[in-house]
Amino acid sequence: MKVTPVIAIHGGAGTLLRQAMNAEMEARYIAALTDILSAGQRVLADGGSALDAVTEAVRLLEDCPLFNAGHGAVFTAAGTHELDASVMDGATLEAGAISCVTRVRNPVLAARRVLDVSDHVMFTAAGAEAFAAAQGLELVDPSYFHTDARYQQWQKARGTSRTMLDHDAMTKFSFDNGPNDPIDPDKKFGTVGAVALDANGHLAAATSTGGITNKQAGRVGDAPMIGAGCYANDATCAVSTTGTGEMFMRMLAAYDVSAQMEYRGVSLEEASNDVVMNKLPRIEGRGGLIAVDAKGNVVLPFNTEGMYRGFARVGAAPVTAIYR
Amino acid sequence: MKVTPVIAIHGGAGTLLRQAMNAEMEARYIAALTDILSAGQRVLADGGSALDAVTEAVRLLEDCPLFNAGHGAVFTAAGTHELDASVMDGATLEAGAISCVTRVRNPVLAARRVLDVSDHVMFTAAGAEAFAAAQGLELVDPSYFHTDARYQQWQKARGTSRTMLDHDAMTKFSFDNGPNDPIDPDKKFGTVGAVALDANGHLAAATSTGGITNKQAGRVGDAPMIGAGCYANDATCAVSTTGTGEMFMRMLAAYDVSAQMEYRGVSLEEASNDVVMNKLPRIEGRGGLIAVDAKGNVVLPFNTEGMYRGFARVGAAPVTAIYR
């Protein structure tokens, strides 16, 4: 069976902020999603692998300041940036991930190098930086990740969370956002991700994030966790998630879609909807996911009011959306 | 239905080293396993929770120099110790994990504090140390983790891996071991873990490790990964794994046992055997797991020649074993 290659991406999910829904900001987000989908589409149209397509799409999402990953990542409570990323190849079940890096320009490229050259799956913190440096990846001064929009968010989060920080710094979430995001800056969960199916029927997924605004140093969410924020298996599907990361970790949200397809024999759509609309809400998990199966079915379910998202089949125009 | 509380523990899996199989070393391992099972058994007999029982058992495994976790952890390539641990409560699906800490005496206690007081699931590296310090946990000088046996192993690993280190430091495994272990020091995968069922029918799991001898700084394996090295859900089972961690991460080994029970409707034994004897070997995954379900069934499958293991039901003598 000949399949039409397809790529899907997301740039975070959350609650609509009505006063911020201006046409100009919407247009910027839609344009960015469309450009990045087109780039991933080109990789696939040129015969590139799903793995290369998701790596390239997430690299571009990291470079785009509109999204919370790479340049434009949120600030930690210490005023720093700590970045996580992962990638998985459905053809081999090989995976790579890095967590808590502060100087790697494109965390997804470091995760990809882990997949490509290492027998290990994850490196963290200083060891991850050393790995990236040894692999010749671009390191940047931490100021590269600074954007004024994220800095303002951090100032706001610091103000509202002072009491929380005083009595128990780690018992409440703060949320990443952009002051002018169509999605409510106080209720947006920022991650970026991509899933793809290539012409050879192979699947891949990649996910990257700056985490949550004002997070405690060292907090690691679901984005670099294989099976939580990212999973790919040619026999079932490729999945990238975004949301309240801790709940996605406890639910193994990405792998659960695959497990339901494999063990319950349900469709991609049924499995994804069960995870996003049923299982995650049971533990107050909010967010969404993007997923593609080996037949080229694409789903983009979310249980919030909006999710930056889109997909593009080779030979067809990219389709993008923000709200329900 | 009244259940009889039960706890199971493991201390690593691997290949038999026939010349090292002396009665004295075997007796030391059996005595340590028996003592630690008895301690966990007492927690359960006194009405303690499964969560408390697994935390206490893993704390004792960490303190015992025979096993690769806490005191007695293996050396990294840098001559340091980097410790990982996780714990999960099957009653609430809450979880806690820490990775890459160097000064926390008992990593499992830090993971437990993450579960108890934080909305987050994982902290890594310096942030994890800061969390542990803020929680009042005992920090030690890194020399506390030094044991002569592990140091000798590291010297041996450095010797044999020099060429590897020169041309590609991250493409080959080295293995933890003890010079006089009944299990072959060159082919042993060291992790410790515990699973338990308490009188209220609740399940819990905990896992801890020093990783692999001569590992690159920053490498994180399956032990602190919820769903890979540790998983618990009252509706299905509690699981702790040990083995070639990367393969357990790619297979979501611990969660897969639960998923097969939930979605395929198979028994704990069938699900566990499929993961250990079928799915892991497909990607050359070696090791084993311990698991208990809500009825009190206990399984301890492994695909290597030996695994330090045992279980104890309240009111009965502990049962321990090393070889097949």
XYZ file of C-alpha atoms in Angstrom:
648
model
C 0.000 0.000 0.000
C 1.369 3.367 -1.001
C 1.039 5.934 1.766
C 0.970 9.699 1.446
C 3.542 11.170 3.825
C 2.143 13.549 6.416
C 3.446 15.709 9.248
C 1.577 17.257 12.184
C 2.855 19.803 14.714
C 1.709 21.501 17.895
C 2.851 24.574 19.780
C 1.100 24.281 23.136
C -2.450 24.125 24.482
C -4.496 26.155 26.943
C -7.445 28.420 27.722
C -8.592 31.189 25.414
C -7.847 34.720 26.500
C -10.630 36.663 24.854
C -9.142 40.141 25.158
C -5.938 38.951 23.534
C -7.645 37.384 20.544
C -6.637 40.009 18.064
C -6.376 39.284 14.395
C -2.737 40.293 14.126
C -1.480 37.873 16.774
C -3.610 35.075 15.390
C -2.174 35.701 11.959
C 1.396 35.523 13.312
C 0.760 32.165 14.932
C -0.989 30.762 11.871
C 1.832 31.977 9.617
C 4.474 30.373 11.834
C 2.627 27.057 11.996
C 2.124 27.100 8.217
C 5.783 27.873 7.474
C 7.020 25.126 9.771
C 4.561 22.584 8.373
C 5.722 23.494 4.875
C 9.335 22.887 5.856
C 8.500 19.469 7.296
C 6.422 18.700 4.229
C 9.416 19.460 1.987
C 11.585 16.997 3.898
C 8.978 14.288 3.350
C 8.321 15.243 -0.289
C 12.047 14.937 -0.996
C 11.995 11.366 0.274
C 13.311 12.257 3.727
C 12.527 10.109 6.736
C 9.821 10.802 9.287
C 12.667 11.094 11.798
C 14.307 13.866 9.781
C 10.992 15.641 9.235
C 10.052 15.805 12.930
C 13.581 16.833 13.905
C 13.524 19.695 11.396
C 10.013 20.832 12.362
C 10.864 20.911 16.068
C 14.159 22.686 15.357
C 12.166 25.439 13.636
C 9.613 25.556 16.461
C 12.540 25.970 18.882
C 13.952 28.836 16.820
C 10.578 30.633 16.659
C 10.127 32.998 19.643
C 6.338 32.544 19.634
C 6.632 29.081 21.149
C 7.990 27.891 24.504
C 11.060 25.949 23.411
C 14.569 27.074 22.477
C 14.580 30.824 21.698
C 11.466 32.052 23.500
C 11.585 29.459 26.280
C 10.114 30.460 29.631
C 12.138 31.544 32.689
C 12.730 29.365 35.740
C 12.324 30.682 39.282
C 16.055 31.394 39.177
C 15.661 33.572 36.081
C 17.362 30.965 33.907
C 16.197 28.684 31.100
C 16.274 24.876 31.395
C 15.356 22.990 28.265
C 14.170 19.421 27.622
C 13.666 17.494 24.380
C 13.144 13.997 23.032
C 12.836 12.138 19.757
C 11.816 8.562 18.894
C 12.104 6.484 15.727
C 9.143 4.163 15.194
C 11.111 1.963 12.795
C 13.666 0.870 15.403
C 12.116 1.982 18.712
C 15.353 3.888 19.243
C 15.050 7.063 21.243
C 17.077 10.034 22.453
C 16.364 12.636 25.107
C 18.056 15.408 27.017
C 16.851 17.280 30.069
C 17.810 20.422 31.929
C 20.251 21.941 29.448
C 20.966 25.657 29.564
C 23.289 26.363 26.638
C 22.266 24.029 23.794
C 20.684 26.179 21.086
C 18.498 23.359 19.733
C 17.721 20.726 22.343
C 15.981 18.540 19.758
C 19.232 18.251 17.807
C 20.985 17.043 20.957
C 18.227 14.485 21.552
C 18.608 13.378 17.941
C 22.372 12.930 18.399
C 21.711 10.799 21.469
C 19.452 8.621 19.314
C 21.943 8.505 16.441
C 25.279 7.868 18.155
C 24.719 6.773 21.749
C 23.582 3.511 23.287
C 22.029 5.647 25.987
C 18.579 7.219 25.800
C 18.866 10.207 28.127
C 21.502 12.645 29.318
C 20.767 15.365 31.856
C 22.195 18.717 32.992
C 25.983 19.197 32.775
C 26.507 15.742 31.275
C 23.996 16.542 28.549
C 25.787 19.817 27.778
C 29.096 17.949 27.598
C 27.561 15.414 25.226
C 26.184 18.162 22.978
C 29.535 19.950 22.967
C 31.402 16.730 22.136
C 28.995 16.207 19.246
C 29.802 19.627 17.843
C 26.344 21.077 18.384
C 25.907 24.812 18.684
C 26.142 26.134 22.240
C 24.915 29.636 22.965
C 25.147 32.125 25.765
C 22.065 31.655 27.967
C 20.957 35.177 26.997
C 20.085 33.738 23.571
C 16.966 32.213 25.107
C 15.809 35.527 26.577
C 12.776 37.210 25.031
C 11.092 40.252 26.521
C 7.671 38.600 26.313
C 8.781 35.641 28.441
C 10.599 37.938 30.852
C 7.396 39.900 31.451
C 5.516 36.659 32.069
C 8.113 35.614 34.584
C 7.839 38.950 36.412
C 4.091 38.433 36.594
C 4.443 34.837 37.813
C 6.954 35.886 40.462
C 4.536 38.529 41.708
C 1.542 36.246 41.984
C 3.467 33.339 43.454
C 5.359 35.139 46.185
C 3.241 33.660 48.955
C 3.503 30.248 47.389
C 7.270 30.577 47.114
C 7.471 31.560 50.745
C 5.640 28.609 52.205
C 6.093 25.814 49.696
C 7.876 26.530 46.515
C 6.946 23.307 44.785
C 3.274 22.780 45.433
C 1.666 24.959 42.772
C 1.980 25.225 39.039
C 2.824 28.402 37.244
C 2.172 28.532 33.550
C 4.118 29.675 30.562
C 2.536 32.088 28.185
C 3.032 35.135 26.047
C 1.452 38.443 26.977
C -0.273 38.652 23.630
C -0.951 35.006 23.001
C -4.440 34.209 21.775
C -4.267 31.472 24.399
C -4.540 32.740 27.987
C -1.008 33.264 29.284
C -2.031 32.093 32.747
C -3.514 28.850 31.510
C -1.340 27.732 28.662
C 0.889 24.690 28.723
C 3.794 25.188 26.445
C 5.552 22.481 24.589
C 6.233 22.031 20.910
C 6.170 18.798 19.012
C 5.883 17.003 15.710
C 4.828 13.586 14.435
C 5.253 12.246 10.913
C 4.700 9.331 8.553
C 7.138 8.984 5.650
C 6.860 7.373 2.218
C 8.379 4.142 3.537
C 5.669 3.788 6.166
C 7.937 4.761 9.056
C 6.716 6.875 11.960
C 8.585 9.292 14.241
C 7.858 11.808 17.000
C 9.742 14.695 18.640
C 8.941 17.023 21.538
C 10.743 20.035 23.074
C 10.003 22.552 25.817
C 11.235 25.263 28.142
C 8.939 23.885 30.838
C 6.726 26.094 32.972
C 7.285 29.733 33.893
C 8.897 30.223 37.285
C 9.500 26.473 37.666
C 11.920 25.362 40.357
C 15.409 24.641 39.079
C 15.788 21.010 38.100
C 12.096 20.261 37.482
C 11.760 17.852 34.559
C 8.375 17.413 32.884
C 7.005 14.991 30.344
C 8.657 16.409 27.209
C 11.907 14.386 27.492
C 10.192 11.287 28.894
C 9.841 8.510 26.338
C 6.277 7.242 26.641
C 4.964 10.354 28.389
C 5.688 13.300 26.063
C 6.912 11.403 23.009
C 6.490 7.921 21.537
C 6.722 6.278 18.111
C 6.261 2.713 16.924
C 5.676 1.731 13.288
C 3.280 -0.994 14.490
C 0.924 1.549 16.037
C 1.451 5.315 15.996
C 3.624 8.355 16.696
C 2.545 10.765 19.463
C 3.711 14.128 20.861
C 1.904 15.651 23.839
C 1.493 19.053 25.486
C -0.150 19.924 28.780
C 0.237 19.622 32.517
C 3.335 17.491 32.175
C 3.205 15.719 35.510
C -0.178 14.173 34.730
C 1.053 13.053 31.327
C 4.014 11.371 33.074
C 1.805 9.577 35.588
C -0.509 8.411 32.759
C 2.278 7.527 30.268
C 0.042 9.490 27.920
C 1.986 9.057 24.661
C 2.644 5.332 25.089
C -0.897 4.704 26.313
C -2.275 5.659 22.890
C -0.025 3.002 21.351
C -0.829 0.418 24.037
C -4.572 0.837 23.544
C -4.172 0.380 19.778
C -1.977 -2.707 20.243
C -3.748 -4.420 23.121
C -7.362 -3.238 22.779
C -7.293 -3.179 18.989
C -8.918 0.257 18.821
C -8.286 2.981 16.243
C -5.845 5.870 16.629
C -8.804 8.194 17.101
C -10.467 6.100 19.791
C -7.223 5.543 21.699
C -6.228 9.228 21.545
C -9.655 10.422 22.613
C -9.701 8.026 25.551
C -6.344 9.327 26.780
C -7.134 13.036 26.319
C -10.857 13.140 27.127
C -11.134 10.353 29.699
C -7.926 9.167 31.361
C -6.075 12.484 31.748
C -9.100 14.393 33.155
C -9.430 11.737 35.892
C -6.261 13.149 37.462
C -6.966 16.722 36.309
C -4.606 16.410 33.382
C -5.110 19.254 30.894
C -3.711 19.605 27.402
C -3.665 17.621 24.209
C -1.648 15.576 21.785
C -0.968 15.092 18.107
C -0.703 11.618 16.629
C -0.409 9.827 13.302
C -0.713 6.130 12.479
C 0.861 4.000 9.750
C -2.144 4.530 7.454
C -1.727 8.286 7.618
C -4.638 9.002 9.934
C -3.979 12.193 11.898
C -5.658 13.251 15.147
C -5.101 16.398 17.224
C -7.369 16.123 20.296
C -7.172 18.480 23.301
C -9.280 19.040 26.392
C -8.467 22.739 26.715
C -10.071 25.590 24.778
C -7.259 25.859 22.286
C -4.126 24.209 20.962
C -1.737 25.638 18.357
C -1.748 22.874 15.796
C -1.694 21.812 12.179
C -0.903 19.073 9.716
C 0.236 18.841 6.122
C 0.049 15.943 3.690
C 2.572 15.877 0.866
C 0.858 17.424 -2.161
C -1.796 19.286 -0.184
C -1.942 22.672 1.550
C -1.102 22.784 5.285
C -4.113 22.938 7.605
C -3.740 24.973 10.820
C -5.961 25.889 13.769
C -5.809 27.438 17.237
C -9.254 27.144 18.801
C -11.826 24.356 18.953
C -11.895 -9.758 50.263
C -9.172 -9.735 52.893
C -5.715 -9.699 51.366
C -2.481 -10.852 52.962
C 0.070 -8.047 52.618
C 3.208 -8.967 50.723
C 6.487 -7.326 49.708
C 8.984 -8.344 47.020
C 12.460 -6.929 46.408
C 15.272 -7.244 43.873
C 18.946 -6.333 43.903
C 19.975 -6.613 40.261
C 20.128 -9.286 37.556
C 22.846 -10.764 35.355
C 24.942 -13.723 34.261
C 26.342 -16.308 36.665
C 30.062 -16.174 37.325
C 30.834 -19.763 38.213
C 34.235 -19.229 39.814
C 32.760 -16.591 42.117
C 29.919 -18.788 43.332
C 31.303 -19.403 46.772
C 29.077 -20.279 49.674
C 30.185 -17.340 51.812
C 29.251 -14.657 49.275
C 25.959 -16.360 48.516
C 25.170 -16.453 52.205
C 25.896 -12.719 52.557
C 23.498 -11.857 49.726
C 20.787 -14.173 51.016
C 21.139 -12.756 54.530
C 20.872 -9.165 53.254
C 17.806 -9.950 51.145
C 16.167 -11.766 54.077
C 16.843 -8.946 56.543
C 15.463 -6.302 54.195
C 12.373 -8.376 53.379
C 11.781 -8.820 57.097
C 11.954 -5.061 57.619
C 9.433 -4.441 54.841
C 7.252 -7.206 56.221
C 7.214 -5.511 59.645
C 5.988 -2.248 58.110
C 3.107 -4.116 56.472
C 2.348 -6.252 59.551
C 2.060 -3.085 61.642
C -0.605 -1.775 59.258
C 1.797 0.429 57.293
C 1.097 1.338 53.690
C 2.603 -0.346 50.659
C 4.180 3.037 49.905
C 5.929 3.088 53.279
C 7.027 -0.539 52.941
C 8.686 -0.098 49.532
C 10.320 3.157 50.615
C 11.801 1.481 53.697
C 12.968 -1.607 51.792
C 14.698 0.467 49.116
C 16.252 2.728 51.757
C 17.827 -0.383 53.320
C 18.946 -1.690 49.913
C 20.590 1.708 49.319
C 22.399 1.514 52.660
C 23.671 -2.029 51.969
C 27.049 -1.968 50.154
C 26.325 -5.263 48.370
C 23.887 -3.579 45.999
C 24.378 -0.858 43.370
C 22.408 2.007 44.920
C 23.299 4.526 47.608
C 26.340 3.307 49.592
C 27.962 0.847 47.203
C 26.842 2.614 44.023
C 29.053 2.232 40.960
C 31.514 4.853 39.697
C 30.925 7.040 36.643
C 33.596 7.632 34.000
C 34.504 10.765 35.951
C 35.078 8.737 39.120
C 31.943 10.157 40.724
C 28.591 8.683 41.745
C 25.300 9.827 40.171
C 22.177 8.354 41.704
C 18.594 7.967 40.442
C 15.429 6.835 42.217
C 11.653 6.773 41.854
C 8.542 5.776 43.764
C 4.882 5.461 42.767
C 1.671 5.098 44.774
C -0.885 2.829 43.117
C -3.745 4.294 45.150
C -3.393 7.800 43.696
C -1.094 7.328 40.689
C 1.112 9.942 42.327
C 4.819 9.579 41.663
C 8.167 11.079 42.617
C 11.590 10.739 41.031
C 15.047 12.243 41.178
C 17.942 11.786 38.799
C 21.639 12.524 38.791
C 22.144 13.441 42.452
C 25.590 13.192 43.989
C 25.146 14.052 47.664
C 21.749 12.698 48.734
C 22.381 9.769 51.074
C 19.099 8.027 50.249
C 17.794 8.928 46.801
C 14.553 6.994 47.409
C 13.723 9.286 50.330
C 14.143 12.293 48.047
C 11.879 10.662 45.440
C 9.344 10.001 48.211
C 9.451 13.661 49.280
C 8.806 14.699 45.687
C 5.739 12.445 45.725
C 4.589 13.703 49.136
C 5.025 17.459 48.933
C 5.549 18.519 45.305
C 3.179 18.883 42.381
C 6.136 17.916 40.237
C 7.185 14.351 39.480
C 10.905 14.685 38.753
C 13.818 16.866 39.766
C 17.304 16.429 38.316
C 20.917 17.279 39.185
C 21.566 20.476 41.176
C 17.861 21.273 41.409
C 17.199 17.843 42.874
C 19.956 18.340 45.454
C 18.469 21.720 46.358
C 15.033 20.134 46.743
C 16.428 17.403 48.992
C 18.318 19.964 51.098
C 15.209 22.147 51.442
C 13.300 19.077 52.610
C 15.845 18.442 55.334
C 17.091 15.166 53.913
C 20.546 13.929 54.802
C 23.287 15.105 52.445
C 26.648 13.370 52.574
C 30.118 13.941 51.254
C 30.392 12.080 47.923
C 33.052 9.842 49.514
C 30.211 8.206 51.471
C 29.235 6.325 48.296
C 32.761 4.980 47.764
C 33.361 1.270 48.338
C 36.606 -0.475 47.469
C 34.762 -3.211 45.576
C 33.092 -0.704 43.225
C 36.340 1.210 42.842
C 38.101 -1.948 41.665
C 35.307 -2.609 39.178
C 35.666 0.897 37.841
C 39.418 0.461 37.400
C 38.727 -2.709 35.448
C 36.054 -1.061 33.299
C 38.328 1.888 32.546
C 41.027 -0.511 31.395
C 38.840 -2.504 29.072
C 37.029 0.488 27.649
C 39.972 2.736 26.889
C 39.669 2.259 23.140
C 35.946 2.779 23.346
C 36.428 5.945 25.330
C 38.895 7.223 22.792
C 36.757 6.868 19.720
C 33.190 7.059 20.955
C 32.608 7.333 24.621
C 28.904 6.713 24.526
C 28.363 3.796 22.238
C 29.069 0.838 24.508
C 27.763 -0.345 27.826
C 29.933 -1.081 30.779
C 28.402 -3.030 33.599
C 28.286 -2.642 37.321
C 29.273 -5.540 39.475
C 31.109 -6.631 42.575
C 34.401 -8.522 42.309
C 33.019 -11.371 44.385
C 29.401 -11.265 43.313
C 27.861 -14.628 42.545
C 26.545 -12.838 39.459
C 29.197 -12.127 36.827
C 30.547 -8.636 37.454
C 30.882 -8.016 33.729
C 27.307 -8.942 32.973
C 25.263 -7.724 35.866
C 22.735 -4.928 35.678
C 22.428 -3.268 39.009
C 19.343 -1.645 40.327
C 17.415 -2.230 43.510
C 13.677 -2.161 43.901
C 10.625 -3.142 45.865
C 6.907 -3.681 45.251
C 4.227 -4.236 47.861
C 0.547 -4.828 48.533
C -0.810 -3.602 51.877
C -3.770 -4.688 54.023
C -5.985 -2.024 52.429
C -5.388 -3.419 48.965
C -3.078 -0.607 47.887
C -0.021 -1.183 45.698
C 3.284 0.703 45.481
C 6.678 0.402 43.787
C 10.117 1.954 44.291
C 13.402 1.687 42.372
C 16.915 3.092 42.939
C 20.306 2.783 41.256
C 23.822 4.029 40.826
C 23.557 3.274 37.115
C 26.287 1.495 35.181
C 30.016 1.394 35.943
C 32.042 3.925 33.998
C 28.885 5.576 32.612
C 29.254 9.005 31.044
C 28.328 11.855 33.348
C 24.669 12.765 33.024
C 23.433 9.427 31.687
C 19.974 8.677 33.087
C 18.588 5.147 32.859
C 15.195 3.616 33.514
C 15.261 3.619 37.318
C 13.841 7.148 37.752
C 11.506 6.895 34.752
C 7.880 6.366 35.739
C 6.579 3.592 33.483
C 10.033 2.251 32.585
C 11.725 1.329 35.877
C 8.806 1.809 38.255
C 5.004 1.774 38.054
C 2.082 1.176 40.397
C -1.687 1.234 39.895
C -4.171 -0.343 42.320
C -6.289 -1.373 39.324
C -3.539 -3.595 37.926
C -0.118 -4.081 39.549
C 3.086 -2.645 40.977
C 6.352 -3.223 39.097
C 10.071 -2.524 39.648
C 12.584 -3.473 36.948
C 16.328 -4.109 36.614
C 18.403 -4.619 33.490
C 19.763 -2.853 30.449
C 17.941 0.356 31.314
C 17.786 1.866 27.861
C 15.789 -1.062 26.489
C 13.405 -0.888 29.447
C 12.887 2.819 28.669
C 12.179 2.184 24.982
C 9.726 -0.609 25.917
C 8.088 1.224 28.851
C 8.638 -2.121 30.550
C 7.007 -1.431 33.915
C 3.903 0.249 32.507
C 3.573 -2.330 29.758
C 2.856 -5.038 32.345
C -0.023 -2.901 33.634
C -1.252 -1.997 30.136
C -1.382 -5.651 29.081
C -3.385 -6.523 32.210
C -5.783 -3.615 31.666
C -6.218 -3.745 27.897
C -5.616 -7.413 27.053
C -7.175 -8.719 30.255
C -4.297 -11.118 30.919
C -2.902 -12.155 34.302
C 0.058 -10.556 36.070
C 2.116 -13.625 35.228
C 1.248 -13.629 31.532
C 1.840 -9.886 31.154
C 5.158 -9.982 33.027
C 6.435 -12.975 31.106
C 5.532 -11.356 27.792
C 7.509 -8.231 28.682
C 10.582 -10.051 30.057
C 10.714 -13.134 27.818
C 9.299 -11.737 24.569
C 9.210 -7.962 24.150
C 12.514 -7.010 25.818
C 14.586 -9.696 24.033
C 13.347 -8.333 20.667
C 15.549 -5.283 21.248
C 18.201 -7.236 23.173
C 16.865 -6.078 26.512
C 18.293 -8.142 29.371
C 17.222 -8.230 32.997
C 14.075 -8.832 34.960
C 11.348 -7.378 37.082
C 9.376 -7.969 40.245
C 5.630 -7.379 40.350
C 2.621 -7.859 42.585
C -1.073 -7.487 41.820
C -4.048 -6.522 43.987
C -4.816 -10.173 44.786
C -1.313 -10.693 46.174
C 0.090 -12.659 43.259
C 3.860 -12.170 43.057
C 6.079 -12.777 40.015
C 9.848 -12.340 39.683
C 10.730 -13.191 36.047
C 14.161 -12.535 34.504
C 15.826 -13.460 31.215
C 19.361 -13.549 32.621
C 20.936 -16.395 34.556
C 20.359 -14.843 37.933
C 18.556 -12.071 39.805
C 18.927 -11.231 43.492
C 15.316 -11.455 44.643
C 12.827 -12.452 47.266
C 9.358 -11.908 48.660
C 7.682 -12.116 52.028
C 4.011 -12.431 52.944
C 2.951 -11.162 56.352
C 2.898 -14.180 58.670
C 5.216 -16.325 56.547
C 8.997 -16.689 56.272
C 10.755 -14.637 53.583
C 11.653 -16.542 50.412
C 14.910 -15.567 48.638
C 16.826 -16.732 45.558
C 19.719 -15.745 43.302
C 19.853 -18.214 40.404
C 17.194 -19.753 38.187
